[in-house]
Short mmCIF file of N, CA and C and ligand atoms in Angstrom, two decimals:
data_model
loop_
_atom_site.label_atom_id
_atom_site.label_comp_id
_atom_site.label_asym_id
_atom_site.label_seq_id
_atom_site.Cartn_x
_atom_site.Cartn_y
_atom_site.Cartn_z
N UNK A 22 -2.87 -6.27 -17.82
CA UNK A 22 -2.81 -5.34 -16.69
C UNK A 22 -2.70 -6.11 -15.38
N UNK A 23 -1.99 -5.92 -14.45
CA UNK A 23 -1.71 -6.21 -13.52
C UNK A 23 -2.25 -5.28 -12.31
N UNK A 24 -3.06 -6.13 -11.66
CA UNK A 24 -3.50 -4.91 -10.27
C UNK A 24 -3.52 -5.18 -9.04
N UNK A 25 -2.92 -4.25 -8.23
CA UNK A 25 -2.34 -4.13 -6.93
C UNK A 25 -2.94 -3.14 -5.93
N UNK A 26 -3.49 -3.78 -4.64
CA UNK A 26 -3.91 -3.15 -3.49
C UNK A 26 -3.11 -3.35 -2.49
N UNK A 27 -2.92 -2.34 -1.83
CA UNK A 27 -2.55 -1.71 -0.68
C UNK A 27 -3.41 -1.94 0.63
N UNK A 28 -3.35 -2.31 1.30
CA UNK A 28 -4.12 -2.41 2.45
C UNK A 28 -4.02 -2.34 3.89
N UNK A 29 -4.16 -1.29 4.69
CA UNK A 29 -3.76 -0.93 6.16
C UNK A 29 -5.12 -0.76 7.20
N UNK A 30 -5.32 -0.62 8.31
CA UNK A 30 -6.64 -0.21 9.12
C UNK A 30 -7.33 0.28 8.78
N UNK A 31 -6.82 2.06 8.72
CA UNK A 31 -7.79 3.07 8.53
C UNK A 31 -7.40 3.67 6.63
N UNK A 32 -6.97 3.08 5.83
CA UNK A 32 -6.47 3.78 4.37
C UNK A 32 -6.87 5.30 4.38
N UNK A 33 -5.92 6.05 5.87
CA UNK A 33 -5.18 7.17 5.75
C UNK A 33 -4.25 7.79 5.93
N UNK A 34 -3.39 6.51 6.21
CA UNK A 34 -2.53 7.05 6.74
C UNK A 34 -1.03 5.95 6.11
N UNK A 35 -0.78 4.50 6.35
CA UNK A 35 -0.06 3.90 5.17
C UNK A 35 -0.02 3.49 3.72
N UNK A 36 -1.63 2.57 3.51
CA UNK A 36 -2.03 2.38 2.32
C UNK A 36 -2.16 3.49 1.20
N UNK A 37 -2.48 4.60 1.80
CA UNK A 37 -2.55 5.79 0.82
C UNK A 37 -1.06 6.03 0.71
N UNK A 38 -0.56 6.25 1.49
CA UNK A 38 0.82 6.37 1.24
C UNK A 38 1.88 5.52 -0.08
N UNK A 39 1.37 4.06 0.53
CA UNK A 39 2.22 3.51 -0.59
C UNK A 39 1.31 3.45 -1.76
N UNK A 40 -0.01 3.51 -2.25
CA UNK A 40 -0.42 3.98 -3.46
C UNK A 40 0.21 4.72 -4.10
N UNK A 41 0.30 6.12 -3.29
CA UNK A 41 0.97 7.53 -4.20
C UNK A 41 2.27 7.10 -4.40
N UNK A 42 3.37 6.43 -3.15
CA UNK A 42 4.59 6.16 -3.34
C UNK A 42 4.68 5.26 -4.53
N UNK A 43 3.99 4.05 -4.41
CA UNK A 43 4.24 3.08 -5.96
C UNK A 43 3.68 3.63 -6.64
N UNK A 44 2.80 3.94 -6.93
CA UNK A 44 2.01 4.82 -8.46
C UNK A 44 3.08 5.93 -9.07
N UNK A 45 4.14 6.94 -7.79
CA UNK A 45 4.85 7.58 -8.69
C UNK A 45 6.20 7.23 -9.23
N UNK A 46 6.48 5.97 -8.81
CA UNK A 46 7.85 5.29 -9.11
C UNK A 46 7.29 4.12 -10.43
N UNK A 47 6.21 4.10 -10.50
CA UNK A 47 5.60 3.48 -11.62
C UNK A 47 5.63 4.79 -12.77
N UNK A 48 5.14 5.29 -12.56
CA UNK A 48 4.84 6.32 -13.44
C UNK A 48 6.36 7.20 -14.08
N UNK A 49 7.29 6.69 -13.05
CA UNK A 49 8.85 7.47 -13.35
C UNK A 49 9.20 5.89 -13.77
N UNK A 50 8.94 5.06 -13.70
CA UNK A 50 9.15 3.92 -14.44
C UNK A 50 9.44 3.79 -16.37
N UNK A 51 10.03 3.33 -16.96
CA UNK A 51 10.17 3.27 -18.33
C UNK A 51 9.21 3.00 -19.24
N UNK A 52 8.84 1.57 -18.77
CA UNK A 52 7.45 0.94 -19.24
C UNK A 52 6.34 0.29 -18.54
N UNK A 53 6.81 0.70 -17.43
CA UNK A 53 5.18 -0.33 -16.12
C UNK A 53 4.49 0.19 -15.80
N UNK A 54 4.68 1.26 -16.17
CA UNK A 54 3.39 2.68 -15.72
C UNK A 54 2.36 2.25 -16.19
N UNK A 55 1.83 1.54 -17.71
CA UNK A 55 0.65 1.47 -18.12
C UNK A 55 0.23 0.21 -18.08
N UNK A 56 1.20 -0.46 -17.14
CA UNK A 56 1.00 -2.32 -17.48
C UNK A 56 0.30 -2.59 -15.69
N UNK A 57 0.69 -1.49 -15.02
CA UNK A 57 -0.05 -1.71 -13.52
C UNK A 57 -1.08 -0.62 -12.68
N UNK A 58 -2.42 -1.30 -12.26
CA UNK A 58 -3.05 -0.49 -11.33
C UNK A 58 -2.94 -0.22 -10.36
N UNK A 59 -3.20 0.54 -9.10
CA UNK A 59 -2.71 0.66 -7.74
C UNK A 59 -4.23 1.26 -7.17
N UNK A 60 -4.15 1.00 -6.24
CA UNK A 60 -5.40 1.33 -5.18
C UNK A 60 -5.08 1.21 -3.95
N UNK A 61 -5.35 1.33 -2.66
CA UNK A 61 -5.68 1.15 -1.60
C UNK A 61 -6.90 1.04 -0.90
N UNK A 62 -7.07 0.37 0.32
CA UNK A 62 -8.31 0.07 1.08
C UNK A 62 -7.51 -0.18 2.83
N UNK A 63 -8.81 0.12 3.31
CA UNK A 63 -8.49 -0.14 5.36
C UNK A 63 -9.62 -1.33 5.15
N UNK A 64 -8.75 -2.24 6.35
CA UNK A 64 -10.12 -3.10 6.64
C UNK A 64 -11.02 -2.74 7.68
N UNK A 65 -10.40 -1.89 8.56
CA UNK A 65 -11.75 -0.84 8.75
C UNK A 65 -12.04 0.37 8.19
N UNK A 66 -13.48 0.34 8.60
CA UNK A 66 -14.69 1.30 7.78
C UNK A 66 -14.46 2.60 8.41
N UNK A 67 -14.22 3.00 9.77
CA UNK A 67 -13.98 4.21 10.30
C UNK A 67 -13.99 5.61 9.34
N UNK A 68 -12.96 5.40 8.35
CA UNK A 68 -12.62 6.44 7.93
C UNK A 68 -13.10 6.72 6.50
N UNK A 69 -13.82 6.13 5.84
CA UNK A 69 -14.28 5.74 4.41
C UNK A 69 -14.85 7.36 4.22
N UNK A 70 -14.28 7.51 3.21
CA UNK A 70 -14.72 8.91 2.38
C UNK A 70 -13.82 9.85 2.24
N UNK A 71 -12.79 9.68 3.31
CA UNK A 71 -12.37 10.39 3.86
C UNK A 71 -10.77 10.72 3.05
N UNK A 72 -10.17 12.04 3.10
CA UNK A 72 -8.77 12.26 2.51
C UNK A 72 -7.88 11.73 3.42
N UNK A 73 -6.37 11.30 3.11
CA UNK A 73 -5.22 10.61 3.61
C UNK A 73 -5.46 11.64 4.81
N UNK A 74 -4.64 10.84 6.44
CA UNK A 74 -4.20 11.91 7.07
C UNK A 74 -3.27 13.53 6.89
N UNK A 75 -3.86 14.54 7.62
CA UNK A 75 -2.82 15.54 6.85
C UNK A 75 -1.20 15.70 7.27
N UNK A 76 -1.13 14.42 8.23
CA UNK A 76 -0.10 14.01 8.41
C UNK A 76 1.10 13.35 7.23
N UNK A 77 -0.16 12.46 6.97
CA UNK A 77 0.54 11.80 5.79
C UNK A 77 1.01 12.52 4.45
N UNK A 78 -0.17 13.31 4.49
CA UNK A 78 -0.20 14.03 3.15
C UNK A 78 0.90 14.94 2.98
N UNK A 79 1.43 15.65 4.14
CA UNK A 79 2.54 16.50 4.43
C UNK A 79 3.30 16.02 4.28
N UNK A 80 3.88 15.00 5.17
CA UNK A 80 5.29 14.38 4.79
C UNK A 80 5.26 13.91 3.35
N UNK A 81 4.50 13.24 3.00
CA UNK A 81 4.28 12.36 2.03
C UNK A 81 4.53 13.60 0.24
N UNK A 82 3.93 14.68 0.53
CA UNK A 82 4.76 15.88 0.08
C UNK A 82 6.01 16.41 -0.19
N UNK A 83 6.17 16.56 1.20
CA UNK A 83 7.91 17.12 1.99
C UNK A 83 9.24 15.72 0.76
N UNK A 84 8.35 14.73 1.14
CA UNK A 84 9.03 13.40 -0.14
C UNK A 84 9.03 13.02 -1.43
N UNK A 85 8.47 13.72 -1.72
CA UNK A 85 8.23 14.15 -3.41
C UNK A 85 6.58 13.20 -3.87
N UNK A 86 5.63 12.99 -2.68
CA UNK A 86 4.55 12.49 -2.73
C UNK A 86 3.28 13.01 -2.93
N UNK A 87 2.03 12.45 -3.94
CA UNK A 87 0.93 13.72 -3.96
C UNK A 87 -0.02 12.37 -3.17
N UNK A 88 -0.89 12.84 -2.10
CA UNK A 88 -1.69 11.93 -1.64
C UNK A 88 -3.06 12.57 -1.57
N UNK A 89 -3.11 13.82 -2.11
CA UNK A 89 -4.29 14.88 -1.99
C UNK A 89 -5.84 14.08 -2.56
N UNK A 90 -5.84 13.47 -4.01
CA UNK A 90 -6.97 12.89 -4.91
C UNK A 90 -7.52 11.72 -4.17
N UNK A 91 -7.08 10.73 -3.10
CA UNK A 91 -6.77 10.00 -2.43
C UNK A 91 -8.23 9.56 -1.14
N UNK A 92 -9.19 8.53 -1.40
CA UNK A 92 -10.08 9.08 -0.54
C UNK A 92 -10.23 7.59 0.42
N UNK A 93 -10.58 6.92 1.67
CA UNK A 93 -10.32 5.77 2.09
C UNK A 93 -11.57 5.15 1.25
N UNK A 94 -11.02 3.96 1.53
CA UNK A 94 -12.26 3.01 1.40
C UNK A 94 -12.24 1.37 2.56
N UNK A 95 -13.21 1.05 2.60
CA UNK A 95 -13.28 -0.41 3.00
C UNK A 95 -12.70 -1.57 1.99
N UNK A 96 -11.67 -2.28 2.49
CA UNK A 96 -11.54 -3.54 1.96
C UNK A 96 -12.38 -4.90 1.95
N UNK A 97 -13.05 -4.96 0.46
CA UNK A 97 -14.17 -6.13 0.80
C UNK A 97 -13.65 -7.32 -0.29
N UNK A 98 -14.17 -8.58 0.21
CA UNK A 98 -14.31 -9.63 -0.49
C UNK A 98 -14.16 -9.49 -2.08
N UNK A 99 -14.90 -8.62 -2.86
CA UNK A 99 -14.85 -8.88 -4.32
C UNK A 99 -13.19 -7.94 -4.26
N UNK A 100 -12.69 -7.20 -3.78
CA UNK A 100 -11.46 -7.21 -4.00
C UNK A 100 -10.52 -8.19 -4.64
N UNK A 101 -10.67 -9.53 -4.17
CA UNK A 101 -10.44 -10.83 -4.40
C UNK A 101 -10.50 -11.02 -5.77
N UNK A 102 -11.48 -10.96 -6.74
CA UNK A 102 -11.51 -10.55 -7.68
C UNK A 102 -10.88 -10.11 -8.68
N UNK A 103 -10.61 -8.56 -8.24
CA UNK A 103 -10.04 -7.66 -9.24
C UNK A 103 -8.36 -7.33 -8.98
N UNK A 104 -8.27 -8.06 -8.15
CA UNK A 104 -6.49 -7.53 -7.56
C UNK A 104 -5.88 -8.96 -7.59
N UNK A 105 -4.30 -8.45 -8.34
CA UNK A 105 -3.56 -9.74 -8.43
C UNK A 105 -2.54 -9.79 -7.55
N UNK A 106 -2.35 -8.30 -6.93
CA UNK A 106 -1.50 -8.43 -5.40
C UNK A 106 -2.06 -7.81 -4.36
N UNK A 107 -2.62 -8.75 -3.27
CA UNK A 107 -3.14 -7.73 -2.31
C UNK A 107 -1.78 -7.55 -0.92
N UNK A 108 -1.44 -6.17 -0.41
CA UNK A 108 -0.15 -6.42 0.08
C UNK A 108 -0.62 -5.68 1.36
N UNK A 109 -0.66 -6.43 2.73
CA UNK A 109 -0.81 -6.10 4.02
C UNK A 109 0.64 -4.88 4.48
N UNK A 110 0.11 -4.09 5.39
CA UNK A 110 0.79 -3.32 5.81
C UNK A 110 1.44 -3.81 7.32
N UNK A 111 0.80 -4.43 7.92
CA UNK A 111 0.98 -5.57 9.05
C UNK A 111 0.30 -6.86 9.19
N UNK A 112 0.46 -7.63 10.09
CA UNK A 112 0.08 -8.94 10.43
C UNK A 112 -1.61 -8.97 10.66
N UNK A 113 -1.88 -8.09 11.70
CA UNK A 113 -3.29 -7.92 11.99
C UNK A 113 -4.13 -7.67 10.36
N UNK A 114 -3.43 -6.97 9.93
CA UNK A 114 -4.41 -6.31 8.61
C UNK A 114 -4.16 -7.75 7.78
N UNK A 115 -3.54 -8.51 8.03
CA UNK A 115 -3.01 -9.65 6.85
C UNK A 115 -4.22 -10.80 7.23
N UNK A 116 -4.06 -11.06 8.53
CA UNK A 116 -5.26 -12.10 9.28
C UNK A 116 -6.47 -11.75 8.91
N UNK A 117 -6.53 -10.21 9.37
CA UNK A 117 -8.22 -9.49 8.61
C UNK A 117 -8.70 -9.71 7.27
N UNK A 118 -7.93 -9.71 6.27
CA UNK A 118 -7.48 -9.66 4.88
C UNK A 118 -7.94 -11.45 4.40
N UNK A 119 -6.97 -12.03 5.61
CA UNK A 119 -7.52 -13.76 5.29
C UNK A 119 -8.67 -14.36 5.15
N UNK A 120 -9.04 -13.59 6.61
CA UNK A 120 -10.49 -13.44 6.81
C UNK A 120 -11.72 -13.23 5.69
N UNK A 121 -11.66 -12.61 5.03
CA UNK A 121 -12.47 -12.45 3.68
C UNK A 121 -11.82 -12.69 2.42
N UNK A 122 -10.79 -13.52 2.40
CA UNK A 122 -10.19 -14.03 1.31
C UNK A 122 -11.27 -15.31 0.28
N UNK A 123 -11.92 -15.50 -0.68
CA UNK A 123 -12.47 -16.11 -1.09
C UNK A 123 -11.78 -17.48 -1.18
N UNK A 124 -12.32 -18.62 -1.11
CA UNK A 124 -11.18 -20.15 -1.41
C UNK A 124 -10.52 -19.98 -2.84
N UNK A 125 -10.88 -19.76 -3.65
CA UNK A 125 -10.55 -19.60 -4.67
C UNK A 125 -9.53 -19.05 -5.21
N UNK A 126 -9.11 -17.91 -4.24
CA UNK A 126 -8.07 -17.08 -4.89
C UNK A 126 -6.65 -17.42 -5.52
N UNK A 127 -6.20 -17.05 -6.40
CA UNK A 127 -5.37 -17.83 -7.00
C UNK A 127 -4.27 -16.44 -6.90
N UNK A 128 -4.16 -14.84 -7.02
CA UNK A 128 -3.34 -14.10 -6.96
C UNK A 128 -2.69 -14.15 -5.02
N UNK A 129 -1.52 -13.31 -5.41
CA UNK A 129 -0.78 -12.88 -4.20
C UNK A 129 -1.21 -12.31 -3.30
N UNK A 130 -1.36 -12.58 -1.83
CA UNK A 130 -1.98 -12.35 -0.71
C UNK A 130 -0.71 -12.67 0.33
N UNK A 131 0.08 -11.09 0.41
CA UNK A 131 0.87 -11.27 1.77
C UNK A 131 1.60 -10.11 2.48
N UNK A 132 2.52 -9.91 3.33
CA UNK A 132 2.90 -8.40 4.03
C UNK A 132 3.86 -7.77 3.03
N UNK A 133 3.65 -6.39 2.82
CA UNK A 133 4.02 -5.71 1.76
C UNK A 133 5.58 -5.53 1.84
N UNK A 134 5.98 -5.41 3.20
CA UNK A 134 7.87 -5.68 3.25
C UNK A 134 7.79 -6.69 3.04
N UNK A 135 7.57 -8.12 2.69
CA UNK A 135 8.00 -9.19 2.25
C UNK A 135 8.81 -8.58 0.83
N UNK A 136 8.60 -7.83 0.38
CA UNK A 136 9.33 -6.91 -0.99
C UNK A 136 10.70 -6.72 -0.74
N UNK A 137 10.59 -6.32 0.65
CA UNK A 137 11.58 -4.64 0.93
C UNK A 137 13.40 -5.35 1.22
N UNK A 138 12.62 -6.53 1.24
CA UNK A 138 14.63 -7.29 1.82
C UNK A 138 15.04 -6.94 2.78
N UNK A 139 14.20 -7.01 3.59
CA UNK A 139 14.55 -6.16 5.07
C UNK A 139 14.07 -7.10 6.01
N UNK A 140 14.81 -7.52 7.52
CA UNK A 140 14.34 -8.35 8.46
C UNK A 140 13.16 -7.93 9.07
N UNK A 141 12.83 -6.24 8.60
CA UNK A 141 11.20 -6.23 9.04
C UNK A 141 10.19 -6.16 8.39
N UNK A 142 9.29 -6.69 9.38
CA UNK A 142 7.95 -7.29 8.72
C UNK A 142 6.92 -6.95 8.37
N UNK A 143 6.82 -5.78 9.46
CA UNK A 143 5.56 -4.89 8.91
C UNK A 143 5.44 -3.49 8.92
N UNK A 144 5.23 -2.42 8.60
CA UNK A 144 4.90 -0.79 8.57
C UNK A 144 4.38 -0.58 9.85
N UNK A 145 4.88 0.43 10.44
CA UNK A 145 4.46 0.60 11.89
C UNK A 145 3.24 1.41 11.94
N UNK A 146 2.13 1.40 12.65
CA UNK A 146 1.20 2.19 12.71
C UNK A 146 1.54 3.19 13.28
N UNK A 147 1.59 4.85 12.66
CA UNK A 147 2.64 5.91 12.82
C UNK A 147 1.37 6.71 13.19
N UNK A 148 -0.19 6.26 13.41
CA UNK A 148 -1.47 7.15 13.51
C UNK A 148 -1.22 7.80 15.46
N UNK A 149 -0.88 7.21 16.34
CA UNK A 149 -0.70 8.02 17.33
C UNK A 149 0.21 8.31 18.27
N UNK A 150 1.64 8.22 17.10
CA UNK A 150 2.48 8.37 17.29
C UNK A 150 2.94 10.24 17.45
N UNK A 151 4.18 10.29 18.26
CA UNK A 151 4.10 12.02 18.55
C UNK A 151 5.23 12.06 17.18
N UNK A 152 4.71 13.27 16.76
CA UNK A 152 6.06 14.43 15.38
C UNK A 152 5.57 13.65 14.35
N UNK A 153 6.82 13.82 13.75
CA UNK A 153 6.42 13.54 11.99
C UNK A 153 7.77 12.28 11.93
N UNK A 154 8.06 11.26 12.90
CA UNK A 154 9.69 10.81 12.71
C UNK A 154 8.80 8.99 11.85
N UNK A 155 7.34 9.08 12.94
CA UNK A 155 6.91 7.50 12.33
C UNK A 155 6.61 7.82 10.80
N UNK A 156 5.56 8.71 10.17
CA UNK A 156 5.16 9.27 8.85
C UNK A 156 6.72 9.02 8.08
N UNK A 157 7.82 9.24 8.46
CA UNK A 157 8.76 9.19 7.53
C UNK A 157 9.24 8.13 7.55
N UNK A 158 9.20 6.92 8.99
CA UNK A 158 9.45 6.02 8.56
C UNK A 158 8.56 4.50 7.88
N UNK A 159 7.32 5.27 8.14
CA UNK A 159 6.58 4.62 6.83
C UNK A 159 7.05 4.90 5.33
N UNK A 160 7.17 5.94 4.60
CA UNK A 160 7.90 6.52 3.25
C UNK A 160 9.05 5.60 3.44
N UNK A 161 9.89 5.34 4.23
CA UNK A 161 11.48 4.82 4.22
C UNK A 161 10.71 3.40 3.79
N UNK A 162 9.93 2.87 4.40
CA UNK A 162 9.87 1.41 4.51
C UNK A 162 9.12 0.53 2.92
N UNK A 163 8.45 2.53 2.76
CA UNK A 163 7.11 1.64 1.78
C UNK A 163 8.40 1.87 0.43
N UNK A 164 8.96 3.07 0.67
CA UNK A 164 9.82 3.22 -0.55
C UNK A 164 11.05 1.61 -1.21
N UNK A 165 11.08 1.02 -0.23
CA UNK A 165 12.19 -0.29 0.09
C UNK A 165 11.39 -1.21 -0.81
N UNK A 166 10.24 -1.45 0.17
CA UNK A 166 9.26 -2.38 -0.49
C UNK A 166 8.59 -2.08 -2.05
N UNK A 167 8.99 -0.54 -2.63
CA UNK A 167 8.22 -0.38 -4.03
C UNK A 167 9.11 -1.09 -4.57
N UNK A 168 10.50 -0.73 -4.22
CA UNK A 168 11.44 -0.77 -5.18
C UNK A 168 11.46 -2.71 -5.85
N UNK A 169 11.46 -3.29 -4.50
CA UNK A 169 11.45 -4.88 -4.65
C UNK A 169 10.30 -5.52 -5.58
N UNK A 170 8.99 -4.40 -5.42
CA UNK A 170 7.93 -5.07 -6.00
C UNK A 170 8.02 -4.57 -7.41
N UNK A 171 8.78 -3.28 -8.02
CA UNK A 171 8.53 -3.45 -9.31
C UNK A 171 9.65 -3.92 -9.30
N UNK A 172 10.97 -4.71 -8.91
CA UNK A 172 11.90 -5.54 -9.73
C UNK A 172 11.04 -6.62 -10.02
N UNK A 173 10.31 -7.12 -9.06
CA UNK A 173 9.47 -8.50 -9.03
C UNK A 173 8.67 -8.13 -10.67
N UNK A 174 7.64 -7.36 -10.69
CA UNK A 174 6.60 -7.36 -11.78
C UNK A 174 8.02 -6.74 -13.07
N UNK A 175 9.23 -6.22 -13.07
CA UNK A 175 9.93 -6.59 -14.27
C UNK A 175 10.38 -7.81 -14.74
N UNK A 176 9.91 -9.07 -13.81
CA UNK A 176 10.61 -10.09 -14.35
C UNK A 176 8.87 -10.78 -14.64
N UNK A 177 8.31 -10.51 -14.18
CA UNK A 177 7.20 -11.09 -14.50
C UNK A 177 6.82 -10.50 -15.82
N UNK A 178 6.74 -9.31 -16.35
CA UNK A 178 6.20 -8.79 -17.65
C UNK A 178 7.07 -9.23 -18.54
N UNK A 179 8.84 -9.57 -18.40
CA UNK A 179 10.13 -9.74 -18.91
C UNK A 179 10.23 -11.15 -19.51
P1 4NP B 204 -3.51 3.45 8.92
O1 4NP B 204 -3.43 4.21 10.35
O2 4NP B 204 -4.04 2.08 9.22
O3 4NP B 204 -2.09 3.45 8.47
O4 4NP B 204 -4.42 4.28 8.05
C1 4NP B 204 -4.51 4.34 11.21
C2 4NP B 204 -5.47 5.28 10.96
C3 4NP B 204 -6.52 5.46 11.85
C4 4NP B 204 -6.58 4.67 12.99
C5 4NP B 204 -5.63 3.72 13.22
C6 4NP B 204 -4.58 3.55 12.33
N1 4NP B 204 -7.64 4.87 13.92
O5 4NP B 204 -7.61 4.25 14.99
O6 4NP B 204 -8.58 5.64 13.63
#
């Protein structure tokens, strides 16, 4: 089994996003559905308990996305641990992320468009942004980046 976190500020608004987004392109997947885990976490605590934005959750809908079961959490140290890709949503969250990285770690630790084959680098924080145009272009960006990361884990299981 192979397991993969998601990780943004507040995990309500990107990280949940690309959970549901990779979990359902896994799951419409042939055979990687049962060979990978998915989770998300914020490295801040703010929002812990809490359901995706209903921002997110809407669009994330409107896109053939369920983000409803979906609750935040804090990203901590034993993460390190149990995850063999941890994938930043931006730079700040990546430094934060370093920040409690154990010496040890031996899995993948880096920005989640590094996937997407795209000259950009990170998911825009779409939380106080006006309409619904950033929410979709998070889905555009995270959808780029699923696609790269399960070609990646087909050559790795392959
Ligand atoms: P996220 O977006 O990191 O994509 O979940 C944010 C959510 C909440 C806040 C900032 C960004 N906030 O400031 O509460």
């Amino acid at each position: 089994m192979i397991r993969v976190l998601f990780v943004c500020l507040g995990n309500i608004c990107r990280s949940p996003s690309a959970d549901a987004i990779f979990r359902k392109k896994l799951d419409d997947h042939p055979w990687l559905g049962s060979r990978v885990d998915v989770d998300s976490a914020g490295t801040a605590a703010w929002h812990v308990g809490n359901p995706p934005d209903p921002r997110s959750i809407r669009v994330g809908a409107e896109r053939g996305y369920d983000l409803t079961s979906l609750r935040a959490r804090q990203a901590v140290s034993a993460d390190f641990e149990s995850f063999d890709y941890i994938l930043a949503m931006d730079k700040t969250n990546l430094n934060n992320l370093r920040a409690i990285k154990p010496a040890g770690y031996s899995g993948h630790l880096s920005l989640f468009l590094d996937f997407a084959g795209m000259c950009k680098a990170e998911v825009p924080d779409p939380y106080y942004g006006e309409g619904d145009s950033g929410f979709h272009e998070v889905v555009d960006l995270i959808e780029a980046a699923s696609d790269g990361l399960i070609e990646q884990l087909e050559v790795r299981f392959s």
